[in-house]
Amino acid sequence: MSQATPSIAPDQKSMEDIVALCKRRGFVYPASEIYGGINGFWDYGPLGTALKNNIRDWWWRQTVECPPIGPDGEPLAIVGLDSAIIQNPKTWEASGHVGGFNDPMQTCHQCKKLFRADHVSSMLREAKWAQSLYEATDGLQHPSEECAAAAEQWAKKQGKKLAPGIEESHKDLKVLSPQIVLEVKTAIEDPLFEGSHTCCPNCGGSLTKPRAFNLMFESHAGAIQSEDNKVYLRPETAQGIFLNYKNVLDTMRVKMPFGIAQIGKSFRNEVTPRNFIFRSREFEQMEMEWFCAPDDAPKWYDFWKHERMRWWESLGIEKSNLRFRDHDDDELAHYSKMCVDVEYMYPFTSPGFGELEGVAHRGSFDLTQHQTHSGTKMEYFDQERQLAAKAEGKSKDEIDKLSKYIPNVIEPASGLTRAVLVLLCEAYTPDESRASKLVMKFKPRFAPIKAAVFPLVNKDGMPEVAHNLYKTLRNQHTVQMDAKQSIGKRYARMDEAGTPYCFTIDGDSLTDQTVTVRHRDTQAQERINLDKVPAFLDEHIKN
Ligand code: GAP
């Protein structure tokens, strides 16, 4: 047996190489590329679409069709939904998105770029100009003369000028004040520095004061474009679920606790879309709202936190690349009582982690808001609790309080397109020993192509046998047949696509009815009977 290609750490993977592979092999393309692209939008190519659908189907299967077993040993009740992207705009007033879905933003007076105020410090630390200024003044104390002289010398070399105050920025010059030198030094030396945020990470110019910027895309429903028919593209799939909570309750014979799940597109006019498909303006979410009695909510929060981590591990992600991060009180969203993120170590965050999913305790915020704004009662009458309270001899007031409530909600909310990014990063494995120099080690269940069928040469009866095998396998699985180029080049293409198995028909196949199976991860080859191939594939791609 050959050696398996070893997995490598995220910091040894280059995002540039991953993005290039995605384009080359049809995973992800820049949207509107022939018109120069459009910032924050991406198109999923044939392999990317298949990968995304495989993750989507797994989430749906494990959430709606075969939900987890609950703490009492019984399967949970979760139903599916597909609500409209555009809802009555009152939805977003009630949810708080019209008033509160804002990022404080700052614009640079000089280069006119826009920044999220809370990102300025970290972007400053990443800015090349700021780092080289820091190196030039490293160890020197501001406002000592020594530091000012070092900064001045550095600025001269860069074609920048040192100004006495940032207000004196000149439109043609990149002007750095002693205050900026100090801000750069503090930002780089203290990663927790929030700073005065006056310094532009792009050019060093001065920034405006933070101003609110709403992230929802607006449009108009109907022929006339006025304030009266303004609508919004949904920024989260969750609200469609809350709007249908009553409908589901009344039509589906569900009782507390239960969940409603939805997968679909969401839109946010992100100010700084970045890191490939990590933060885009159009993306897909997989969200589930778990409705429960208020005093059960902490128990379910804990349950879903661990259940979601187990699900991410089921995608074949290394445990060491995943972690939980509890939100501090001051970073909780307006609706949230508690929130924990499942984070992944992306190549661009390594050795740090970045968000993949949030599990939030939303309390009764959303249903209460929709009750207030729509006048529709969202209260639930819990007969089981009423009977239990009566049996315990509780007072009428206590029984009423326990059995009539607006449910609390625990929400595991993840990004489908972000999950695609995670699997692309996780699978990407450089390997100099291969013709492709890399292999995409997807867990077989998620691989866009499950198997390839190759005739060794395109003659002597081999293509016919290969074609028959291909026609049989395609009934059950996504398979490709490829008869062009050398066998080495065909393996290389399949390594880049992450195809776990290749079946080759050669001269011997015609006489002894066997084929060669090549295993992607080890490059090992074995012979199996032609008629055993379908069962072999069924068995192996379950993993
Ligand atoms: N309903 C709650 C909610 O939407 P969120 O943390 O804003 O919470 C949930 O979003 C998940 O959606 C995130 O953890 C992330 O995976 C994904 N997501 C959010 N904004 C995104 C964006 N601009 N691009 C790609 N994925 C995004």
Coordinates of C-alpha atoms and ligand atoms in Angstrom, one line a residue:
M1 CA 0.0 0.0 0.0
S2 CA 1.2 3.5 -0.8
Q3 CA 1.4 6.1 2.0
A4 CA -1.5 8.4 2.4
T5 CA -0.9 12.1 1.6
P6 CA -0.5 13.6 5.1
S7 CA -2.9 16.4 6.2
I8 CA -1.2 19.7 6.7
A9 CA -1.9 22.6 9.0
P10 CA -4.0 25.6 7.8
D11 CA -1.1 28.0 8.0
Q12 CA 0.7 26.0 5.4
K13 CA -2.2 26.4 2.9
S14 CA -2.2 29.5 0.7
M15 CA -5.5 31.2 0.1
E16 CA -4.2 32.4 -3.2
D17 CA -3.6 28.8 -4.4
I18 CA -7.0 27.7 -3.1
V19 CA -8.8 30.5 -5.0
A20 CA -6.8 29.7 -8.1
L21 CA -7.7 26.0 -7.9
C22 CA -11.4 27.0 -7.4
K23 CA -11.3 29.0 -10.7
R24 CA -9.3 26.4 -12.6
R25 CA -11.4 23.4 -11.7
G26 CA -14.9 25.0 -11.7
F27 CA -15.6 25.3 -8.0
V28 CA -16.1 29.1 -7.7
Y29 CA -15.8 31.9 -10.3
P30 CA -15.9 35.6 -9.7
A31 CA -19.5 36.8 -10.5
S32 CA -19.9 38.9 -13.8
E33 CA -16.2 38.2 -14.6
I34 CA -16.5 39.2 -18.2
Y35 CA -17.6 42.7 -17.0
G36 CA -14.8 43.0 -14.5
G37 CA -16.5 41.2 -11.7
I38 CA -18.7 42.7 -8.9
N39 CA -17.3 43.0 -5.4
G40 CA -18.8 40.6 -2.9
F41 CA -20.6 38.3 -5.4
W42 CA -19.5 34.8 -6.5
D43 CA -20.8 32.2 -8.9
Y44 CA -20.6 28.5 -8.0
G45 CA -19.3 26.4 -10.9
P46 CA -20.2 22.8 -11.6
L47 CA -18.0 21.3 -8.9
G48 CA -18.8 24.0 -6.4
T49 CA -22.5 23.6 -6.9
A50 CA -22.2 19.8 -6.4
L51 CA -20.1 20.4 -3.2
K52 CA -22.6 22.9 -1.9
N53 CA -25.6 20.7 -2.6
N54 CA -23.9 17.8 -0.9
I55 CA -23.4 19.8 2.3
R56 CA -26.9 21.3 2.0
D57 CA -28.5 17.8 1.6
W58 CA -26.5 16.5 4.6
W59 CA -27.6 19.3 6.8
W60 CA -31.3 18.9 5.7
R61 CA -31.1 15.1 6.2
Q62 CA -29.6 15.4 9.7
T63 CA -31.8 18.3 10.7
V64 CA -35.2 17.7 9.2
E65 CA -35.5 14.2 7.8
C66 CA -33.5 12.4 10.5
P67 CA -33.1 14.9 13.4
P68 CA -30.8 14.2 16.3
I69 CA -31.9 12.1 19.3
G70 CA -32.9 14.3 22.2
P71 CA -31.9 14.1 25.9
D72 CA -34.9 11.8 26.5
G73 CA -33.7 9.2 24.0
E74 CA -36.4 10.1 21.4
P75 CA -35.9 11.8 18.0
L76 CA -36.5 15.5 18.0
A77 CA -39.3 17.1 15.9
I78 CA -38.1 19.5 13.3
V79 CA -40.0 20.5 10.2
G80 CA -38.8 22.2 7.0
L81 CA -39.7 25.5 5.5
D82 CA -39.0 27.6 2.4
S83 CA -40.2 31.2 2.9
A84 CA -40.1 34.1 0.5
I85 CA -36.9 36.2 0.3
I86 CA -38.9 39.4 0.2
Q87 CA -41.4 39.8 3.1
N88 CA -43.6 42.6 4.3
P89 CA -41.2 45.4 5.3
K90 CA -42.8 45.6 8.7
T91 CA -41.0 42.3 9.3
W92 CA -37.7 44.1 9.4
E93 CA -39.0 46.9 11.6
A94 CA -40.2 44.3 14.1
S95 CA -37.0 42.3 14.0
G96 CA -34.9 45.4 14.6
H97 CA -33.1 45.2 11.3
V98 CA -34.4 48.5 10.0
G99 CA -33.3 50.4 13.1
G100 CA -30.4 48.3 14.3
F101 CA -28.7 46.3 11.5
N102 CA -26.0 48.9 11.3
D103 CA -22.3 48.8 11.2
P104 CA -20.6 52.0 12.4
M105 CA -18.5 53.0 9.4
Q106 CA -15.6 55.4 8.8
T107 CA -14.5 57.0 5.5
C108 CA -10.9 58.1 4.8
H109 CA -10.7 61.8 3.9
Q110 CA -7.8 61.1 1.7
C111 CA -8.4 57.8 -0.3
K112 CA -12.2 57.8 0.3
K113 CA -12.2 54.1 1.3
L114 CA -14.9 52.9 3.7
F115 CA -14.0 50.9 6.8
R116 CA -16.0 49.2 9.6
A117 CA -15.0 51.1 12.7
D118 CA -14.4 48.0 14.7
H119 CA -12.1 46.6 12.1
V120 CA -9.8 49.5 11.8
S121 CA -7.3 48.4 14.5
S122 CA -6.9 44.9 13.1
M123 CA -6.7 46.2 9.5
L124 CA -4.0 48.6 10.6
R125 CA -2.0 45.8 12.1
E126 CA -2.3 44.0 8.7
A127 CA -1.4 47.0 6.5
K128 CA 2.0 46.7 5.0
W129 CA 2.8 50.4 5.2
A130 CA 1.9 50.4 8.9
Q131 CA 4.1 47.4 9.5
S132 CA 7.1 48.9 7.8
L133 CA 6.6 52.2 9.7
Y134 CA 6.5 50.1 12.8
E135 CA 9.7 48.3 12.0
A136 CA 11.4 51.7 11.3
T137 CA 10.4 53.0 14.7
D138 CA 10.4 49.7 16.6
G139 CA 11.5 50.0 20.2
L140 CA 11.5 53.7 20.1
Q141 CA 9.3 55.6 22.4
H142 CA 6.9 58.2 21.0
P143 CA 6.9 61.1 21.3
S144 CA 10.6 61.0 21.7
E145 CA 12.7 62.9 19.1
E146 CA 14.4 59.7 18.1
C147 CA 11.0 58.1 17.1
A148 CA 9.9 61.2 15.3
A149 CA 13.2 61.3 13.4
A150 CA 13.0 57.6 12.5
A151 CA 9.4 58.0 11.3
E152 CA 10.3 61.1 9.3
Q153 CA 13.2 59.2 7.6
W154 CA 10.9 56.3 6.8
A155 CA 8.2 58.6 5.4
K156 CA 10.7 60.3 3.1
K157 CA 11.7 57.0 1.6
Q158 CA 8.0 56.1 1.1
G159 CA 7.2 59.4 -0.7
K160 CA 5.0 60.4 2.3
K161 CA 5.3 63.4 4.5
L162 CA 5.1 63.7 8.3
A163 CA 2.5 66.3 9.2
P164 CA 2.1 68.0 12.6
G165 CA -1.6 67.2 12.7
I166 CA -3.9 64.8 10.7
E167 CA -6.2 67.6 9.7
E168 CA -3.4 68.9 7.6
S169 CA -3.7 66.0 5.2
H170 CA -3.2 67.1 1.6
K171 CA -5.1 65.5 -1.2
D172 CA -2.0 64.6 -3.2
L173 CA 0.2 63.6 -0.4
K174 CA 0.1 60.7 2.0
V175 CA 0.6 62.6 5.2
L176 CA 1.4 61.0 8.5
S177 CA 1.1 62.8 11.8
P178 CA 3.0 61.9 15.0
Q179 CA -0.4 60.8 16.2
I180 CA -0.6 58.2 13.5
V181 CA 2.9 57.0 14.3
L182 CA 1.7 56.5 17.8
E183 CA -1.5 54.8 16.7
V184 CA 0.4 52.3 14.5
K185 CA 2.8 51.5 17.3
T186 CA 0.0 50.9 19.8
A187 CA -2.1 48.9 17.4
I188 CA 0.8 46.6 16.5
E189 CA 2.1 46.2 20.1
D190 CA -1.3 45.6 21.7
P191 CA -3.7 43.3 19.7
L192 CA -6.6 44.3 22.0
F193 CA -6.1 48.0 21.2
E194 CA -9.3 49.6 20.0
G195 CA -7.7 53.0 19.6
S196 CA -9.0 56.3 18.6
H197 CA -9.5 54.9 15.0
T198 CA -8.4 58.1 13.3
C199 CA -5.9 56.5 11.0
C200 CA -6.7 54.9 7.6
P201 CA -5.4 51.4 7.2
N202 CA -5.0 51.9 3.4
C203 CA -3.1 55.2 3.2
G204 CA -2.6 56.7 6.7
G205 CA -5.0 59.5 6.0
S206 CA -7.5 60.7 8.6
L207 CA -10.8 59.0 9.1
T208 CA -14.3 60.5 9.6
K209 CA -16.2 59.9 12.8
P210 CA -18.0 56.5 12.8
R211 CA -21.5 56.7 11.1
A212 CA -24.2 54.1 10.9
F213 CA -24.7 52.2 7.6
N214 CA -27.6 49.8 7.1
L215 CA -26.7 46.5 5.7
M216 CA -30.0 45.6 4.0
F217 CA -30.4 45.7 0.3
E218 CA -33.4 47.7 -0.7
S219 CA -35.7 47.3 -3.7
H220 CA -39.3 48.2 -4.7
A221 CA -42.3 45.9 -5.2
G222 CA -44.5 47.1 -8.0
A223 CA -44.2 49.7 -10.8
I224 CA -43.8 52.8 -8.7
Q225 CA -40.6 53.4 -6.9
S226 CA -41.5 55.2 -3.7
E227 CA -41.0 54.9 0.1
D228 CA -44.5 53.3 0.2
N229 CA -43.4 50.2 -1.7
K230 CA -39.9 49.9 -0.5
V231 CA -38.9 46.3 0.3
Y232 CA -35.8 44.6 1.6
L233 CA -33.9 41.5 0.5
R234 CA -33.8 39.3 3.6
P235 CA -30.5 39.6 5.6
E236 CA -31.2 36.3 7.4
T237 CA -33.5 33.3 6.7
A238 CA -34.6 33.3 10.4
Q239 CA -37.3 35.9 10.2
G240 CA -39.3 33.8 7.6
I241 CA -39.4 31.1 10.2
F242 CA -40.7 33.4 12.9
L243 CA -43.4 34.7 10.5
N244 CA -44.6 31.1 9.9
Y245 CA -44.3 29.9 13.5
K246 CA -48.1 30.1 14.0
N247 CA -48.9 28.5 10.6
V248 CA -46.7 25.6 11.4
L249 CA -48.1 25.2 14.9
D250 CA -51.7 25.3 13.5
T251 CA -51.1 22.9 10.6
M252 CA -48.4 20.4 11.5
R253 CA -49.5 18.9 14.8
V254 CA -46.2 19.8 16.4
K255 CA -46.0 20.6 20.1
M256 CA -43.3 22.2 22.3
P257 CA -40.4 21.7 22.0
F258 CA -40.0 21.6 18.2
G259 CA -37.9 23.2 15.4
I260 CA -38.4 24.8 12.0
A261 CA -35.5 24.7 9.6
Q262 CA -34.8 26.6 6.5
I263 CA -32.0 26.8 3.9
G264 CA -31.8 29.7 1.5
K265 CA -30.1 32.9 0.2
S266 CA -29.6 35.9 2.3
F267 CA -28.2 39.3 1.3
R268 CA -26.2 41.8 3.2
N269 CA -24.6 44.9 1.7
E270 CA -21.4 44.1 3.6
V271 CA -19.0 47.1 3.6
T272 CA -15.9 45.0 3.4
P273 CA -16.7 41.7 1.7
R274 CA -13.5 39.8 1.9
N275 CA -11.5 36.6 2.2
F276 CA -13.0 35.0 -1.0
I277 CA -16.5 33.6 -0.2
F278 CA -16.1 34.0 3.6
R279 CA -17.9 37.3 3.7
S280 CA -20.0 38.0 0.6
R281 CA -23.0 40.2 -0.2
E282 CA -25.1 37.3 -1.4
F283 CA -24.7 34.0 0.5
E284 CA -26.7 31.0 1.7
Q285 CA -27.6 30.2 5.3
M286 CA -28.8 27.0 7.0
E287 CA -30.8 28.1 10.1
M288 CA -33.0 26.3 12.5
E289 CA -35.2 27.9 15.2
W290 CA -35.8 25.6 18.1
F291 CA -39.0 26.7 20.1
C292 CA -39.1 25.7 23.7
A293 CA -40.6 26.6 27.1
P294 CA -38.6 29.5 28.6
D295 CA -37.3 27.6 31.6
D296 CA -36.0 24.8 29.3
A297 CA -34.0 27.2 27.1
P298 CA -30.7 26.9 28.9
K299 CA -30.8 23.1 28.7
W300 CA -31.5 23.3 24.9
Y301 CA -28.8 25.9 24.4
D302 CA -26.3 23.5 25.8
F303 CA -27.7 20.6 23.8
W304 CA -27.6 22.5 20.4
K305 CA -24.1 23.9 21.1
H306 CA -22.7 20.4 21.4
E307 CA -24.9 18.9 18.7
R308 CA -23.7 21.4 16.1
M309 CA -20.1 20.8 16.9
R310 CA -20.7 17.1 16.4
W311 CA -22.3 17.9 13.0
W312 CA -19.3 19.9 11.8
E313 CA -17.0 17.0 12.8
S314 CA -19.2 14.7 10.7
L315 CA -18.1 16.7 7.7
G316 CA -14.6 15.3 8.1
I317 CA -13.1 18.5 9.6
E318 CA -10.0 17.9 11.9
K319 CA -11.1 18.5 15.5
S320 CA -8.1 20.7 16.2
N321 CA -9.3 23.1 13.4
L322 CA -12.7 23.7 15.2
R323 CA -13.4 25.4 18.5
F324 CA -16.2 27.2 20.5
R325 CA -16.0 30.8 21.3
D326 CA -18.5 32.3 23.7
H327 CA -19.6 35.9 22.9
D328 CA -18.8 38.5 25.5
D329 CA -21.9 40.5 26.7
D330 CA -20.9 43.6 24.7
E331 CA -20.8 41.7 21.4
L332 CA -24.2 40.0 21.7
A333 CA -26.6 40.9 18.9
H334 CA -29.7 43.0 19.9
Y335 CA -31.9 39.8 20.0
S336 CA -29.5 37.5 21.8
K337 CA -29.2 36.5 25.5
M338 CA -26.3 34.1 25.0
C339 CA -24.3 33.2 21.9
V340 CA -21.5 30.8 21.1
D341 CA -19.7 30.6 17.8
V342 CA -18.4 27.5 16.2
E343 CA -15.1 28.7 14.7
Y344 CA -12.7 27.2 12.1
M345 CA -9.0 27.8 11.6
Y346 CA -9.1 29.3 8.1
P347 CA -5.7 29.7 6.3
F348 CA -6.3 33.5 6.5
T349 CA -7.0 33.5 10.3
S350 CA -4.4 30.8 11.3
P351 CA -3.2 30.4 14.0
G352 CA -6.4 32.2 15.0
F353 CA -10.0 31.1 14.2
G354 CA -12.9 32.7 12.4
E355 CA -16.7 32.3 12.7
L356 CA -18.5 29.4 11.0
E357 CA -21.8 29.2 12.9
G358 CA -23.5 31.0 15.8
V359 CA -25.7 29.2 18.3
A360 CA -27.8 31.9 19.9
H361 CA -30.3 32.0 22.8
R362 CA -32.8 34.5 21.3
G363 CA -35.2 34.3 24.2
S364 CA -38.7 35.4 23.2
F365 CA -37.4 38.5 21.5
D366 CA -38.6 37.7 17.9
L367 CA -42.0 36.3 18.6
T368 CA -42.8 39.1 21.1
Q369 CA -41.7 41.7 18.6
H370 CA -43.9 40.1 15.8
Q371 CA -46.8 39.8 18.3
T372 CA -46.5 43.5 19.1
H373 CA -46.1 44.7 15.5
S374 CA -48.6 42.4 13.9
G375 CA -51.2 42.0 16.6
T376 CA -51.1 38.2 16.1
K377 CA -51.0 36.3 19.4
M378 CA -47.8 34.2 19.6
E379 CA -48.6 32.6 23.0
Y380 CA -48.5 28.9 23.4
F381 CA -50.7 26.8 25.6
D382 CA -48.8 23.9 26.9
Q383 CA -51.2 21.2 28.0
E384 CA -48.6 18.8 29.2
R385 CA -47.1 21.4 31.5
Q386 CA -50.6 22.3 32.8
L387 CA -51.3 18.7 33.7
A388 CA -47.9 18.2 35.3
A389 CA -48.4 21.5 37.4
K390 CA -51.9 20.4 38.4
A391 CA -50.6 17.0 39.5
E392 CA -47.9 18.7 41.6
G393 CA -50.7 20.7 43.3
K394 CA -49.5 24.1 42.1
S395 CA -51.7 27.2 42.5
K396 CA -53.9 28.5 39.6
D397 CA -51.5 31.4 39.1
E398 CA -48.5 29.1 39.0
I399 CA -50.3 26.7 36.6
D400 CA -51.2 29.6 34.2
K401 CA -47.7 30.9 34.3
L402 CA -46.1 27.6 33.6
S403 CA -48.5 26.6 30.8
K404 CA -49.1 29.8 28.9
Y405 CA -46.0 31.4 27.4
I406 CA -44.3 32.9 24.4
P407 CA -41.7 30.3 23.5
N408 CA -38.0 30.9 23.8
V409 CA -35.8 30.2 20.8
I410 CA -32.4 28.5 20.5
E411 CA -31.0 29.2 17.0
P412 CA -28.1 27.3 15.4
A413 CA -27.4 29.6 12.4
S414 CA -24.7 28.7 9.9
G415 CA -23.5 29.7 6.5
L416 CA -23.8 27.1 3.7
T417 CA -21.4 29.0 1.5
R418 CA -19.1 29.4 4.4
A419 CA -19.3 25.7 4.9
V420 CA -18.2 25.3 1.3
L421 CA -15.2 27.5 2.0
V422 CA -14.3 25.4 5.1
L423 CA -14.4 22.1 3.1
L424 CA -12.4 23.6 0.3
C425 CA -9.7 24.8 2.8
E426 CA -9.8 21.6 4.8
A427 CA -9.6 19.3 1.7
Y428 CA -6.8 21.3 0.0
T429 CA -3.6 19.3 0.5
P430 CA -0.4 20.1 -1.4
D431 CA 1.5 17.0 -2.4
E432 CA 4.7 17.3 -4.5
S433 CA 4.7 13.6 -5.2
R434 CA 1.7 13.9 -7.5
A435 CA 1.4 15.1 -11.0
S436 CA -1.2 17.6 -9.8
K437 CA 1.0 18.7 -6.9
L438 CA -2.1 18.7 -4.8
V439 CA -5.1 16.6 -3.8
M440 CA -8.5 17.7 -2.6
K441 CA -9.2 15.3 0.3
F442 CA -13.0 15.7 0.6
K443 CA -14.8 13.1 2.7
P444 CA -16.3 10.8 0.0
R445 CA -19.9 11.8 0.9
F446 CA -19.2 15.4 0.0
A447 CA -16.9 14.9 -3.0
P448 CA -18.5 16.6 -6.1
I449 CA -17.6 13.6 -8.3
K450 CA -17.7 10.2 -6.5
A451 CA -15.9 8.2 -9.1
A452 CA -14.3 8.4 -12.6
V453 CA -14.2 5.6 -15.2
F454 CA -11.3 5.5 -17.6
P455 CA -10.5 3.2 -20.5
L456 CA -6.7 2.9 -20.4
V457 CA -6.6 3.5 -24.1
N458 CA -9.4 4.7 -26.3
K459 CA -9.4 1.5 -28.5
D460 CA -9.4 -2.3 -28.4
G461 CA -12.9 -2.6 -26.8
M462 CA -11.9 -0.8 -23.7
P463 CA -14.1 2.3 -24.3
E464 CA -17.2 0.1 -24.7
V465 CA -16.6 -1.7 -21.4
A466 CA -15.9 1.6 -19.6
H467 CA -19.0 3.2 -21.1
N468 CA -21.2 0.3 -19.8
L469 CA -19.7 0.6 -16.3
Y470 CA -20.2 4.4 -16.4
K471 CA -23.9 3.9 -17.5
T472 CA -24.5 1.5 -14.6
L473 CA -22.8 3.7 -11.9
R474 CA -24.5 7.0 -13.0
N475 CA -27.9 5.6 -12.0
Q476 CA -26.8 5.9 -8.3
H477 CA -23.9 8.3 -8.1
T478 CA -22.3 11.3 -9.7
V479 CA -19.6 9.7 -11.9
Q480 CA -17.6 10.9 -14.9
M481 CA -16.1 9.1 -17.8
D482 CA -12.9 10.4 -19.2
A483 CA -11.1 8.8 -22.2
K484 CA -8.8 11.8 -23.1
Q485 CA -5.1 12.3 -22.4
S486 CA -2.7 10.0 -20.5
I487 CA -3.9 8.1 -17.5
G488 CA -1.5 10.2 -15.3
K489 CA -3.1 13.4 -16.5
R490 CA -6.6 11.9 -15.9
Y491 CA -5.7 11.0 -12.3
A492 CA -4.2 14.5 -11.8
R493 CA -7.5 16.1 -12.9
M494 CA -9.5 13.8 -10.5
D495 CA -7.1 14.6 -7.6
E496 CA -7.8 18.3 -8.1
A497 CA -11.5 17.6 -8.2
G498 CA -11.2 15.5 -5.1
T499 CA -12.7 12.3 -6.7
P500 CA -12.2 9.5 -4.2
Y501 CA -12.1 6.5 -6.6
C502 CA -11.0 6.0 -10.2
F503 CA -11.8 2.7 -12.1
T504 CA -9.6 1.9 -15.0
I505 CA -10.5 -0.6 -17.7
D506 CA -7.4 -2.1 -19.3
G507 CA -6.5 -5.1 -21.6
D508 CA -6.9 -7.6 -18.8
S509 CA -10.4 -6.3 -18.0
L510 CA -11.5 -7.7 -21.3
T511 CA -10.3 -11.2 -20.5
D512 CA -10.7 -11.6 -16.7
Q513 CA -13.5 -9.1 -16.1
T514 CA -11.5 -7.1 -13.4
V515 CA -10.7 -3.4 -13.1
T516 CA -8.1 -1.3 -11.3
V517 CA -9.4 0.8 -8.5
R518 CA -7.2 3.8 -7.6
H519 CA -7.7 5.3 -4.1
R520 CA -7.3 9.1 -4.1
D521 CA -5.7 9.6 -0.7
T522 CA -3.1 6.8 -0.8
Q523 CA -2.8 6.5 -4.7
A524 CA -2.9 2.8 -3.9
Q525 CA -4.3 0.5 -6.6
E526 CA -6.1 -2.8 -6.4
R527 CA -7.9 -5.1 -8.7
I528 CA -11.6 -5.9 -8.2
N529 CA -14.2 -7.7 -10.3
L530 CA -16.0 -5.6 -12.7
D531 CA -19.4 -6.7 -11.4
K532 CA -18.4 -5.8 -7.8
V533 CA -17.7 -2.1 -8.7
P534 CA -21.3 -0.8 -7.9
A535 CA -21.3 -2.4 -4.5
F536 CA -17.7 -1.2 -3.8
L537 CA -18.7 2.4 -4.6
D538 CA -21.9 2.2 -2.6
E539 CA -20.0 0.9 0.4
H540 CA -17.1 3.4 0.2
I541 CA -18.8 6.6 -0.4
K542 CA -21.0 6.3 2.6
N543 CA -18.0 7.6 4.6
Ligands
GAP1 N1 -30.1 34.5 12.1 C1 -28.9 34.8 12.8 C2 -27.8 35.2 11.9 O1 -28.1 35.4 10.7 P1 -25.3 35.6 11.8 O2 -24.2 35.3 12.7 O3 -25.4 37.0 11.3 O4 -26.6 35.2 12.5 C3 -25.2 33.2 10.7 O5 -25.2 34.6 10.5 C4 -24.1 32.6 9.8 O6 -24.3 33.1 8.4 C5 -22.7 33.1 10.1 O7 -22.1 32.3 11.2 C6 -22.0 32.8 8.8 O8 -21.7 31.4 8.7 C7 -23.1 33.1 7.8 N2 -22.9 34.5 7.3 C8 -23.3 35.7 7.8 N3 -22.9 36.7 7.1 C9 -22.3 36.2 6.0 C10 -21.7 36.8 4.8 N4 -21.7 38.1 4.6 N5 -21.1 36.0 3.9 C11 -21.1 34.6 4.1 N6 -21.7 34.0 5.2 C12 -22.3 34.8 6.1

